[in-house]
Amino acid sequence: VQLQASGGGLVQAGGSLRLSCTMSGGALDTYAIQWFRQAPGKEREGVSCISSDGRTYFGDSMKGRFTISRDNVKNTVYLQMNALKPEDTAVYYCARDIFGCVGWTGTFLRSRLVKGTYGQGTQVTVSS
């Protein structure tokens, strides 16, 4: 099972982007998926998590601006990012969450990720 993030790009502050996370080699419907990001020189940060039954979780700085959804028919999870800020600039990754989002707080924990399931990420750049 592999996940690939896409949809990044360059956007002005206040703008929007929708990222996609597409699964190959398996069926998405039984899996919880999380997004995390890494900015240059910074620690990885949890962005959002969606459980297999559609419960959603967000990091504190994303609440009210980001939404997450899933389309199991298309094997894709979407991250809609609105009101983007320059501090949202990062490479965004999606991965399977081994705990089904239970206990997800936004603090990035490598132990929550299913190794080998996420790809190179997608770059989001927000200009001021």
Tab-separated table of C-alpha atoms in Angstrom:
chain	number	residue	atom	x	y	z
A	1	VAL	CA	0.000	0.000	0.000
A	2	GLN	CA	1.347	3.376	-1.007
A	3	LEU	CA	0.052	6.887	-0.508
A	4	GLN	CA	0.967	9.828	-2.687
A	5	ALA	CA	0.286	13.449	-1.863
A	6	SER	CA	-0.327	15.946	-4.642
A	7	GLY	CA	-1.882	19.324	-5.290
A	8	GLY	CA	0.682	21.621	-3.759
A	9	GLY	CA	1.786	24.857	-5.312
A	10	LEU	CA	2.461	28.527	-4.828
A	11	VAL	CA	-0.350	30.649	-3.438
A	12	GLN	CA	-0.652	34.098	-1.926
A	13	ALA	CA	-1.480	34.574	1.723
A	14	GLY	CA	-5.209	34.282	2.236
A	15	GLY	CA	-5.567	31.898	-0.673
A	16	SER	CA	-6.627	28.261	-0.811
A	17	LEU	CA	-5.276	24.942	-1.986
A	18	ARG	CA	-6.690	21.434	-1.993
A	19	LEU	CA	-4.264	18.613	-1.483
A	20	SER	CA	-5.028	15.056	-2.490
A	21	CYS	CA	-3.727	11.841	-0.974
A	22	THR	CA	-4.282	8.882	-3.254
A	23	MET	CA	-3.825	5.301	-2.173
A	24	SER	CA	-2.576	2.597	-4.475
A	25	GLY	CA	-2.262	-1.106	-3.840
A	26	GLY	CA	-5.118	-1.273	-1.388
A	27	ALA	CA	-8.582	-0.085	-0.462
A	28	LEU	CA	-8.731	3.156	1.465
A	29	ASP	CA	-11.976	2.534	3.305
A	30	THR	CA	-10.519	0.666	6.285
A	31	TYR	CA	-7.634	3.026	6.929
A	32	ALA	CA	-7.163	6.187	8.961
A	33	ILE	CA	-5.051	8.772	7.187
A	34	GLN	CA	-3.086	11.621	8.647
A	35	TRP	CA	-1.404	14.612	7.092
A	36	PHE	CA	1.791	16.033	8.492
A	37	ARG	CA	4.145	18.705	7.251
A	38	GLN	CA	7.736	19.744	7.490
A	39	ALA	CA	9.033	23.245	6.953
A	40	PRO	CA	12.723	23.963	6.374
A	41	GLY	CA	14.639	23.916	9.625
A	42	LYS	CA	11.588	22.926	11.658
A	43	GLU	CA	10.281	19.775	13.263
A	44	ARG	CA	7.587	17.760	11.562
A	45	GLU	CA	4.102	18.839	12.619
A	46	GLY	CA	0.808	17.016	12.568
A	47	VAL	CA	-1.801	18.723	10.404
A	48	SER	CA	-4.911	16.555	10.406
A	49	CYS	CA	-6.217	13.048	10.759
A	50	ILE	CA	-9.337	11.338	9.440
A	51	SER	CA	-10.495	7.994	10.754
A	52	SER	CA	-11.975	5.235	8.636
A	53	ASP	CA	-15.465	6.254	9.795
A	54	GLY	CA	-14.893	9.933	9.012
A	55	ARG	CA	-14.007	11.452	12.357
A	56	THR	CA	-11.675	14.399	11.850
A	57	TYR	CA	-8.934	15.991	13.914
A	58	PHE	CA	-6.821	19.103	13.360
A	59	GLY	CA	-3.791	20.767	14.778
A	60	ASP	CA	-4.516	23.924	16.750
A	61	SER	CA	-3.207	26.316	14.094
A	62	MET	CA	-5.290	24.606	11.389
A	63	LYS	CA	-8.655	24.623	13.138
A	64	GLY	CA	-11.196	26.747	11.333
A	65	ARG	CA	-9.024	26.999	8.220
A	66	PHE	CA	-8.463	23.408	7.076
A	67	THR	CA	-10.938	20.642	6.410
A	68	ILE	CA	-10.300	17.002	5.631
A	69	SER	CA	-12.515	14.585	3.785
A	70	ARG	CA	-12.338	11.218	2.134
A	71	ASP	CA	-13.736	9.623	-1.017
A	72	ASN	CA	-13.319	5.894	-0.617
A	73	VAL	CA	-14.563	5.246	-4.146
A	74	LYS	CA	-11.704	7.329	-5.515
A	75	ASN	CA	-9.292	5.984	-2.887
A	76	THR	CA	-8.443	9.576	-2.029
A	77	VAL	CA	-8.307	11.809	1.028
A	78	TYR	CA	-8.518	15.554	0.527
A	79	LEU	CA	-7.083	18.358	2.619
A	80	GLN	CA	-8.756	21.668	1.877
A	81	MET	CA	-6.633	24.531	3.102
A	82	ASN	CA	-8.144	27.998	3.287
A	83	ALA	CA	-6.893	31.324	4.607
A	84	LEU	CA	-3.346	30.159	4.060
A	85	LYS	CA	-0.522	31.906	5.876
A	86	PRO	CA	3.191	32.114	5.076
A	87	GLU	CA	3.829	29.889	8.094
A	88	ASP	CA	1.888	27.113	6.353
A	89	THR	CA	4.746	26.840	3.872
A	90	ALA	CA	6.060	23.280	4.079
A	91	VAL	CA	6.198	19.937	2.376
A	92	TYR	CA	2.976	18.102	3.145
A	93	TYR	CA	2.827	14.330	3.480
A	94	CYS	CA	0.042	11.844	3.994
A	95	ALA	CA	0.391	8.483	5.673
A	96	ARG	CA	-1.603	5.728	7.286
A	97	ASP	CA	-2.217	6.305	10.971
A	98	ILE	CA	-1.677	3.007	12.735
A	99	PHE	CA	-3.941	3.934	15.672
A	100	GLY	CA	-6.962	4.999	13.642
A	101	CYS	CA	-6.510	8.625	14.758
A	102	VAL	CA	-7.225	7.610	18.363
A	103	GLY	CA	-5.071	9.792	20.564
A	104	TRP	CA	-3.999	12.028	17.674
A	105	THR	CA	-3.169	15.454	19.071
A	106	GLY	CA	-1.237	17.222	16.343
A	107	THR	CA	2.151	16.421	17.803
A	108	PHE	CA	4.025	14.474	15.163
A	109	LEU	CA	4.884	10.969	16.300
A	110	ARG	CA	6.769	8.733	13.919
A	111	SER	CA	5.437	5.728	15.815
A	112	ARG	CA	1.935	6.502	14.538
A	113	LEU	CA	2.920	6.130	10.895
A	114	VAL	CA	2.854	2.901	8.945
A	115	LYS	CA	6.357	2.767	7.535
A	116	GLY	CA	6.816	2.740	3.823
A	117	THR	CA	3.340	3.974	3.032
A	118	TYR	CA	4.037	7.598	2.295
A	119	GLY	CA	5.843	9.174	-0.603
A	120	GLN	CA	7.803	12.339	-1.216
A	121	GLY	CA	5.134	14.806	-0.245
A	122	THR	CA	3.919	17.905	-2.017
A	123	GLN	CA	5.346	21.401	-1.614
A	124	VAL	CA	3.070	24.194	-0.456
A	125	THR	CA	4.478	27.702	-0.616
A	126	VAL	CA	2.507	30.653	0.695
A	127	SER	CA	3.811	34.075	-0.246
A	128	SER	CA	3.152	37.147	1.861
